[in-house]
Coordinates of C-alpha atoms in Angstrom, one line a residue:
X1 CA 149.1 63.2 51.0
X2 CA 149.2 59.4 51.1
X3 CA 146.1 59.4 53.2
X4 CA 144.3 61.7 50.7
X5 CA 145.2 59.4 47.9
X6 CA 143.9 56.4 49.7
X7 CA 140.7 58.2 50.7
X8 CA 140.3 59.4 47.1
X9 CA 140.8 55.9 45.7
X10 CA 138.4 54.5 48.4
X11 CA 135.7 57.1 47.6
X12 CA 136.2 56.6 43.8
X13 CA 135.9 52.8 44.3
X14 CA 132.7 53.1 46.4
X15 CA 131.3 55.5 43.7
X16 CA 132.0 53.1 40.9
X17 CA 130.6 50.2 42.8
X18 CA 127.4 52.1 43.6
X19 CA 127.0 53.1 40.0
X20 CA 127.7 49.6 38.8
X21 CA 125.1 48.1 41.0
X22 CA 122.4 50.6 39.9
X23 CA 123.1 49.7 36.2
X24 CA 122.9 46.1 37.0
X25 CA 119.5 46.6 38.7
X26 CA 118.3 48.4 35.5
X27 CA 119.4 45.8 33.1
X28 CA 119.1 42.5 35.0
X29 CA 115.5 41.3 34.7
X30 CA 116.1 38.5 37.2
X31 CA 116.5 41.1 39.9
X32 CA 113.3 42.9 38.9
X33 CA 110.4 41.9 41.1
X34 CA 107.7 43.8 39.2
X35 CA 105.8 42.1 36.5
X36 CA 106.1 43.8 33.1
X37 CA 104.1 41.4 31.0
X38 CA 100.4 42.4 30.9
X39 CA 98.0 39.6 30.2
X40 CA 95.2 40.6 27.9
X41 CA 91.9 38.9 28.5
X42 CA 90.9 36.5 25.8
X43 CA 87.8 37.4 23.9
X44 CA 85.1 34.7 24.1
X45 CA 81.8 34.7 22.3
X46 CA 79.0 34.2 24.8
X47 CA 77.1 31.0 24.4
X48 CA 73.4 31.1 23.8
X49 CA 70.8 28.3 23.8
X50 CA 70.6 26.4 20.5
X51 CA 67.6 27.4 18.3
X52 CA 65.5 24.2 17.9
X53 CA 63.0 23.1 15.2
X54 CA 64.7 25.0 12.4
X55 CA 64.7 23.4 8.9
X56 CA 68.1 22.6 7.3
X57 CA 67.5 25.1 4.6
X58 CA 66.2 28.5 5.7
X59 CA 63.7 30.5 3.7
X60 CA 65.6 33.8 3.3
X61 CA 63.7 36.9 2.6
X62 CA 66.9 39.0 2.9
X63 CA 70.5 38.0 2.7
X64 CA 72.6 41.0 1.7
X65 CA 73.7 42.2 5.1
X66 CA 72.6 45.4 6.6
X67 CA 74.1 47.8 9.2
X68 CA 71.6 49.2 11.7
X69 CA 74.5 50.7 13.6
X70 CA 78.3 50.4 13.7
X71 CA 77.9 47.6 16.2
X72 CA 74.6 46.1 15.1
X73 CA 74.8 44.2 11.8
X74 CA 72.3 41.7 10.4
X75 CA 73.6 39.2 7.8
X76 CA 70.2 37.7 6.8
X77 CA 66.5 37.5 7.7
X78 CA 64.6 34.2 7.3
X79 CA 60.9 33.7 7.6
X80 CA 59.8 30.2 8.5
X81 CA 56.3 28.7 8.5
X82 CA 55.3 26.9 11.6
X83 CA 51.9 25.8 10.1
X84 CA 48.7 27.7 9.5
X85 CA 49.1 31.4 10.4
X86 CA 52.1 30.8 12.6
X87 CA 55.6 31.9 11.6
X88 CA 59.0 32.5 12.9
X89 CA 61.4 35.3 12.1
X90 CA 65.1 34.6 12.3
X91 CA 67.6 37.4 12.2
X92 CA 71.3 36.3 11.6
X93 CA 73.7 38.6 13.3
X94 CA 77.2 39.3 11.9
X95 CA 80.2 38.5 14.1
X96 CA 81.1 42.2 14.7
X97 CA 77.8 42.8 16.4
X98 CA 77.7 43.9 20.1
X99 CA 75.5 41.1 21.4
X100 CA 75.1 42.6 24.9
X101 CA 73.8 45.9 23.3
X102 CA 71.4 43.9 21.1
X103 CA 70.0 42.0 24.1
X104 CA 69.0 45.3 25.7
X105 CA 66.9 46.3 22.5
X106 CA 63.7 45.3 20.9
X107 CA 63.2 44.5 17.2
X108 CA 60.2 45.1 15.1
X109 CA 58.8 43.9 11.7
X110 CA 56.0 45.9 10.2
X111 CA 54.1 44.0 7.5
X112 CA 52.2 46.1 4.9
X113 CA 49.5 43.9 3.3
X114 CA 48.5 43.9 -0.4
X115 CA 44.9 43.4 0.7
X116 CA 44.6 44.9 4.3
X117 CA 41.0 43.6 4.6
X118 CA 42.4 40.1 5.2
X119 CA 43.8 41.1 8.6
X120 CA 41.7 39.6 11.4
X121 CA 41.7 42.6 13.6
X122 CA 40.0 45.9 12.5
X123 CA 42.8 48.1 13.8
X124 CA 45.2 46.5 11.4
X125 CA 42.7 46.8 8.5
X126 CA 42.6 50.6 9.2
X127 CA 46.4 50.9 9.5
X128 CA 46.9 48.6 6.4
X129 CA 49.8 47.1 8.3
X130 CA 50.6 45.0 11.4
X131 CA 53.6 45.5 13.6
X132 CA 55.3 42.4 15.1
X133 CA 57.5 43.6 18.0
X134 CA 59.7 41.4 20.0
X135 CA 62.4 41.5 22.7
X136 CA 65.7 40.5 21.3
X137 CA 66.3 37.0 22.5
X138 CA 69.6 35.5 21.3
X139 CA 70.1 31.9 20.2
X140 CA 72.9 30.0 18.5
X141 CA 72.4 28.5 15.0
X142 CA 75.0 26.8 12.9
X143 CA 77.9 28.5 14.7
X144 CA 76.4 31.9 14.5
X145 CA 74.2 34.1 16.8
X146 CA 70.6 34.8 15.8
X147 CA 67.5 36.5 17.1
X148 CA 64.3 34.5 16.7
X149 CA 60.7 35.1 17.6
X150 CA 57.3 33.5 16.7
X151 CA 54.2 35.3 15.6
X152 CA 50.9 34.9 13.9
X153 CA 49.6 36.8 10.8
X154 CA 46.6 36.2 8.5
X155 CA 47.3 37.7 5.0
X156 CA 50.1 36.0 3.1
X157 CA 51.0 38.7 0.5
X158 CA 52.8 41.9 1.5
X159 CA 54.0 45.0 -0.5
X160 CA 56.8 45.5 2.0
X161 CA 58.1 44.6 5.4
X162 CA 60.1 47.1 7.5
X163 CA 62.6 45.9 10.1
X164 CA 64.2 48.0 12.8
X165 CA 65.8 47.9 16.3
X166 CA 64.5 50.2 18.9
X167 CA 64.4 51.1 22.6
X168 CA 62.4 53.5 24.8
X169 CA 64.0 56.5 23.1
X170 CA 63.0 55.3 19.6
X171 CA 64.4 53.6 16.5
X172 CA 68.2 53.0 16.7
X173 CA 70.0 55.4 14.3
X174 CA 66.6 56.0 12.6
X175 CA 67.5 53.2 10.3
X176 CA 65.0 50.8 8.8
X177 CA 65.5 47.9 6.4
X178 CA 62.7 47.6 3.9
X179 CA 62.2 44.3 2.0
X180 CA 59.7 44.5 -0.8
X181 CA 57.2 41.9 -2.2
X182 CA 57.1 39.4 0.6
X183 CA 54.9 36.3 0.1
X184 CA 54.5 33.9 3.1
X185 CA 54.2 30.2 2.5
X186 CA 51.0 28.5 3.7

């Protein structure tokens, strides 16, 4: 009986030691070799070339913000004269915009002339409008991201200008921004 008591105490002691060391493994972080903290990557805004030769004060033709899609938002559109019939469109993108998605798209501005006979090319006279398409090339301007492209156009007065993003499948979300009564500076 004495031997049985000793064996029981020994088994009980081993059992308690085994259970105690398992609990210690579970609660002692210094013994844990697996890393539990997951590092999240920091979001960084990509850097784009700085847009050069832009006046200090832009000539805004639209500055109310417009959502072409959940991840494509334009804050403003500026139209700058480069002399003669040369102009530059500048589209200011809002910070929530997916810049990589925008870079894969094209943007278009369709100018509807008050007097279509002033277009230089006969095709635009017949259409009564001129489309100015461009690949979305991104630049930085005053801490923001913009799309900018140069173009030439002859008439200076327009009843409206329609803006939209598109790809090979068509207009994104079938959404167009219309700005009415646009007069270009000479």
